[in-house]
CSV table of C-alpha atoms in Angstrom, one decimal:
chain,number,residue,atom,x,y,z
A,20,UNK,CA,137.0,114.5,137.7
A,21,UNK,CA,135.1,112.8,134.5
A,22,UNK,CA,137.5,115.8,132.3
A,23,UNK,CA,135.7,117.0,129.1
A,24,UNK,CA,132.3,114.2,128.2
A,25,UNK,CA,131.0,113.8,125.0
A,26,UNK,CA,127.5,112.5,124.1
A,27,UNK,CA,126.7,110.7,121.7
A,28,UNK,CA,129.8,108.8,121.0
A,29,UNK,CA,128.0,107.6,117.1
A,30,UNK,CA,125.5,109.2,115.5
A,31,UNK,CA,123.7,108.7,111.8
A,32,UNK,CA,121.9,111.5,110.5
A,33,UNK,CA,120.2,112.0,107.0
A,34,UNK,CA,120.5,114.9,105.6
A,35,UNK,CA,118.5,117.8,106.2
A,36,UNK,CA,118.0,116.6,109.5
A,37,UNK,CA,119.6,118.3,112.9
A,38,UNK,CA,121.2,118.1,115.6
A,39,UNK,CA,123.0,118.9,118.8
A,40,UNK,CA,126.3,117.2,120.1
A,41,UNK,CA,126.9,117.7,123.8
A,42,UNK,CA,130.3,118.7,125.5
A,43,UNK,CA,130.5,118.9,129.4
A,44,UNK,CA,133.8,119.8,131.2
A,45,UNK,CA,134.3,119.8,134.8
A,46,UNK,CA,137.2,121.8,135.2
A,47,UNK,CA,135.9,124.8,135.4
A,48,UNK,CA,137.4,126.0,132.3
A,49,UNK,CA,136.7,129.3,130.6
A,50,UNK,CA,138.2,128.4,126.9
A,51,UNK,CA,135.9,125.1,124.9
A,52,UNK,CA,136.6,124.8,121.3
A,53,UNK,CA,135.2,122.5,119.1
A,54,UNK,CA,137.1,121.0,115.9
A,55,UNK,CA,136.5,118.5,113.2
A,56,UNK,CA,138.7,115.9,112.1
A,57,UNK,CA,138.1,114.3,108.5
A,58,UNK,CA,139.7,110.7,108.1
A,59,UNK,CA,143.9,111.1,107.7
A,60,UNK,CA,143.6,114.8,108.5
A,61,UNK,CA,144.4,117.4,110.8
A,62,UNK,CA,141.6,119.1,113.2
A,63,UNK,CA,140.1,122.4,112.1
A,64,UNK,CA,138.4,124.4,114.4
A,65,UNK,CA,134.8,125.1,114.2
A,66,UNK,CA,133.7,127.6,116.6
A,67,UNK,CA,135.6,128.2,120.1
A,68,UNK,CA,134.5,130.2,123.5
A,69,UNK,CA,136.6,132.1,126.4
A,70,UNK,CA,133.4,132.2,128.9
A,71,UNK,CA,129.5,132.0,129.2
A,72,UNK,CA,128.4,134.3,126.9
A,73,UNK,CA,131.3,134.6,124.3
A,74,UNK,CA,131.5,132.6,121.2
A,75,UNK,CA,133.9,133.3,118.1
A,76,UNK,CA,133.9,131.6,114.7
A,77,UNK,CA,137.3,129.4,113.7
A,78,UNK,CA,138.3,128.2,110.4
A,79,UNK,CA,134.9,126.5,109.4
A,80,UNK,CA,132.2,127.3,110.9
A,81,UNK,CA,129.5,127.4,108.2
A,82,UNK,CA,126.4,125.0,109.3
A,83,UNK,CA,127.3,125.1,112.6
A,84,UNK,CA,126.3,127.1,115.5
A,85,UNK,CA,127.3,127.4,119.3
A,86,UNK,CA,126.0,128.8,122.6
A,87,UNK,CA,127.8,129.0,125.7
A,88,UNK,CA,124.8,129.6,128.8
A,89,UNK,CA,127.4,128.6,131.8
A,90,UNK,CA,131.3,127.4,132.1
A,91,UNK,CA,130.3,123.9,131.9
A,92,UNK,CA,128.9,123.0,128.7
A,93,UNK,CA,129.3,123.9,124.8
A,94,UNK,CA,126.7,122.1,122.8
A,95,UNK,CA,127.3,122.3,118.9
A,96,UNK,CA,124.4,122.6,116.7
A,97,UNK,CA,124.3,121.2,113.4
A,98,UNK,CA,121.2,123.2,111.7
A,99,UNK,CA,121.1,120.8,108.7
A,100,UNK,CA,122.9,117.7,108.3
A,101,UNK,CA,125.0,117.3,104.9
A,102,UNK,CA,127.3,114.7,103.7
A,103,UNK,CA,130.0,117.1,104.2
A,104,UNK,CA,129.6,117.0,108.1
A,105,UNK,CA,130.7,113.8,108.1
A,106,UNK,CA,133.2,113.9,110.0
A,107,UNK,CA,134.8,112.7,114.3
A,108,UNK,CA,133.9,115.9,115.9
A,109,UNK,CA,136.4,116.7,119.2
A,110,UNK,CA,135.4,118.9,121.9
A,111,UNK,CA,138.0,120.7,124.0
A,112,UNK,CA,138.6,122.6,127.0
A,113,UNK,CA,141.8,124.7,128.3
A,114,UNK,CA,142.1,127.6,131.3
A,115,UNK,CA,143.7,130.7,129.4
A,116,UNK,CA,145.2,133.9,130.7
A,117,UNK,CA,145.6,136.9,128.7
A,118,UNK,CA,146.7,136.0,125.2
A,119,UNK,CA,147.4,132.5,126.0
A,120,UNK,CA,145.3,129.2,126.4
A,121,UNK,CA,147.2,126.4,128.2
A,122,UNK,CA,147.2,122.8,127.6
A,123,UNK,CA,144.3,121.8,125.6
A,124,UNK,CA,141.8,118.2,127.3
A,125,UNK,CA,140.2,116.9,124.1
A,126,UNK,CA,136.8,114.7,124.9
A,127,UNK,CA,136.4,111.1,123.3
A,128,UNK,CA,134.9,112.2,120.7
A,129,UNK,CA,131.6,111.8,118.3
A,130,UNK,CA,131.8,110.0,115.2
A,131,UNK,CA,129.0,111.6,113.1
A,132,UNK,CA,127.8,110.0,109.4
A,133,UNK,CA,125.5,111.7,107.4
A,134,UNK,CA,123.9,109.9,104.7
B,170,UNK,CA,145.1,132.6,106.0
B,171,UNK,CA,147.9,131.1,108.5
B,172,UNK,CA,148.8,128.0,107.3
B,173,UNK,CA,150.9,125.2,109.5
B,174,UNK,CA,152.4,122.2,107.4
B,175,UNK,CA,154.1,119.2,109.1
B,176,UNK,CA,156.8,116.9,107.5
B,177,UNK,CA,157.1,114.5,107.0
B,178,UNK,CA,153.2,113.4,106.6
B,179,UNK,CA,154.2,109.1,107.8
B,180,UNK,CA,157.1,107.8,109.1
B,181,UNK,CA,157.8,104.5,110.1
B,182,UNK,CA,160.9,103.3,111.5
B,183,UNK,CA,162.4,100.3,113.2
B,184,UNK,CA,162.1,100.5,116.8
B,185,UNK,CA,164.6,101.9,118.1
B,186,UNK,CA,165.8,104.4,115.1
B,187,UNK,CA,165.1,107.9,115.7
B,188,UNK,CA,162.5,110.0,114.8
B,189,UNK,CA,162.0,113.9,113.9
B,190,UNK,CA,159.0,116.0,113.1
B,191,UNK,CA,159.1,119.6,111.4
B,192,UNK,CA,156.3,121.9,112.1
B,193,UNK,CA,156.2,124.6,109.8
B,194,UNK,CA,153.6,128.0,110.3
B,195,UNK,CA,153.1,131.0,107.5
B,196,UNK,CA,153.0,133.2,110.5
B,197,UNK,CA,155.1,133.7,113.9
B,198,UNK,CA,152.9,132.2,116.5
B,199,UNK,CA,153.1,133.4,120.3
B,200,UNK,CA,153.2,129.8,121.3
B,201,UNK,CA,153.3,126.3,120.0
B,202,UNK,CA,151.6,122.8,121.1
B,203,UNK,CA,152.2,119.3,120.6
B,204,UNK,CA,149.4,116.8,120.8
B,205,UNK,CA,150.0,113.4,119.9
B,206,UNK,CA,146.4,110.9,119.1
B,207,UNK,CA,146.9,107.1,119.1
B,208,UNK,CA,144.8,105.3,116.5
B,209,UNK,CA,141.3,105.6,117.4
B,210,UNK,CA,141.7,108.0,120.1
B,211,UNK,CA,141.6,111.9,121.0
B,212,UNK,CA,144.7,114.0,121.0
B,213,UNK,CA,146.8,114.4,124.0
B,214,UNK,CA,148.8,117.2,125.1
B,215,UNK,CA,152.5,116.5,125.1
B,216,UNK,CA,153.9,120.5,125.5
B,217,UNK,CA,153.8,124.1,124.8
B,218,UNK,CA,156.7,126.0,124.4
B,219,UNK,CA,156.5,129.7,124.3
B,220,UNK,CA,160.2,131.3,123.7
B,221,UNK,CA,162.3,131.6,120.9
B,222,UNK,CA,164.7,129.1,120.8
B,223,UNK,CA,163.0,127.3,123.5
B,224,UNK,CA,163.9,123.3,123.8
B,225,UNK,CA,162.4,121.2,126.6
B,226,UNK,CA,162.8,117.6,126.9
B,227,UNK,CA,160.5,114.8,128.2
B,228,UNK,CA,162.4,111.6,128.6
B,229,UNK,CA,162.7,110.6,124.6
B,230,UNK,CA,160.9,113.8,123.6
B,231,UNK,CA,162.8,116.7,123.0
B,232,UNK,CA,160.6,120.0,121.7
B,233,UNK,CA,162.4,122.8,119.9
B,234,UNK,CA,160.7,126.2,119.3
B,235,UNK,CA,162.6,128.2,116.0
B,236,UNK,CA,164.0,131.5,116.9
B,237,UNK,CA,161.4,133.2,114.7
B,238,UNK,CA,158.7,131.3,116.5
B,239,UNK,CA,157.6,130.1,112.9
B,240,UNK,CA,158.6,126.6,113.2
B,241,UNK,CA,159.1,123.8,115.7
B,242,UNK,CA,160.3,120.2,115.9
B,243,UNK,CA,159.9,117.2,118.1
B,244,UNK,CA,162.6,114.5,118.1
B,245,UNK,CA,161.9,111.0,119.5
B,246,UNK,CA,165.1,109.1,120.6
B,247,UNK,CA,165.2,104.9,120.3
B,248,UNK,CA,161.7,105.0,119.3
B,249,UNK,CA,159.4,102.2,120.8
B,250,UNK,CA,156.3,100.9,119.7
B,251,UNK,CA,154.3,102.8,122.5
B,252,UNK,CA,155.4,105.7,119.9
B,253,UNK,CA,152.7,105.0,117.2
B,254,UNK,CA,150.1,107.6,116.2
B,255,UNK,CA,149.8,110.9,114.9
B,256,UNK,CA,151.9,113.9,116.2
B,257,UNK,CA,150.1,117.4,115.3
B,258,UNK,CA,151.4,120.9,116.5
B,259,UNK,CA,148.9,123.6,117.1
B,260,UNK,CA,149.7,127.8,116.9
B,261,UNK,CA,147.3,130.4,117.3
B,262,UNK,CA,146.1,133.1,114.7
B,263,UNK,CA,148.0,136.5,115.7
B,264,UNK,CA,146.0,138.0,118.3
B,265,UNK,CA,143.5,135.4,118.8
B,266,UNK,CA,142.6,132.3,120.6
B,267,UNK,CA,142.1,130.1,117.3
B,268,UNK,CA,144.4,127.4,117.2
B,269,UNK,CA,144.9,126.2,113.7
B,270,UNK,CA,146.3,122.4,113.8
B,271,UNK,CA,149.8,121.1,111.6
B,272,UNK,CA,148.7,118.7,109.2
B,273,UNK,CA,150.0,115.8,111.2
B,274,UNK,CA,153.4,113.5,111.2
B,275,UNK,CA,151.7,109.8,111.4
B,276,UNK,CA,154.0,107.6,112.8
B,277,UNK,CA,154.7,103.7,112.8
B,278,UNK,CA,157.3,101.9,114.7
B,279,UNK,CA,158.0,98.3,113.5
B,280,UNK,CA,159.3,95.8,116.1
């Protein structure tokens, strides 16, 4: 099992410009979440998922968006790049039951500079 | 909104001292996680604990869960230098599946 993949691991942007960071897990999970970690900080969570088809907003989620087409993958769109999005953006997976998501598997990670 | 602090925010220590990290949330959470991220790396799920008063141990490691479920802590014994990096607890909103992340205990373990 390759767990949860990230592409790409770097990324420069300018701003203005978008883009999309894949996340692929092969666990057949039904929870992804993705989250943002500034340097020397915690992670904050930008938008999460409990299946294909359901998407939910977490603490910061403006200039992002998120669609989930099948259990697999969770791409995470940045509409337009600002300096603010600067940032290592984590993509992670869990199996959940009822009010409760299990142990989180966090991908490698993409280190994303907009200039 | 729910808030979850961590104290202290570094540590180091010499190896083999002890080591303890409070997790603090505004709000009783259902559940707790501990994740722990090496320099450079992702975070790694250590535990969840889910009852009140709940302690489980993992060789060094030993988890606490508050009896109000608003506060946790995670106690290293003779720490080693295979104990560096960041120790974060996660809790979700009531009623939801957001996890909001502590702010972190970073530690460092001199040889």
């Amino acid at each position: 099992n390759a767990g949860v993949t990230q592409t790409p691991k770097f990324q420069v942007l300018k701003t203005g410009q978008s883009m999309t960071l894949q996340c692929a897990q092969d666990m057949n999970h039904e929870y992804m979440s993705w989250y943002r970690q500034d340097p020397g900080m915690g992670l904050r969570l930008i938008h999460y998922s409990v299946g294909a088809g359901i998407t939910d907003q977490g603490e910061v989620p403006n200039g992002y968006n998120v669609s989930r087409s099948t259990t697999e993958d969770f791409p995470l769109r940045l509409l337009s790049a600002a300096p603010s999005q600067t940032s290592v953006y984590f993509c992670a997976s869990s199996a959940y039951r009822g009010p409760q998501i299990y142990e989180q598997y966090f991908g490698p990670g993409t280190r994303l500079t907009v200039t | 909104g729910q808030q979850v602090m961590q104290i202290p925010q570094y540590q180091h220590v010499q190896e083999g001292e002890d080591f303890t990290t409070y997790c603090n949330s505004s709000t009783t959470l259902s559940n707790i996680q501990w994740y722990k991220q090496r320099p450079g790396g992702h975070p790694v799920f250590l535990i969840q604990l889910v009852k009140s008063g709940e302690v489980k141990k993992q060789k060094r490691l030993t988890f606490q869960f508050g009896e109000a479920k608003k506060n946790s802590s995670l106690h290293i014994t003779a720490t080693q230098t295979t104990d560096v990096g960041t120790y974060f607890c996660a809790g979700p909103t009531s009623g939801t599946y957001k996890y909001i992340f502590g702010t972190g205990t970073r530690l460092k373990v001199l040889a």
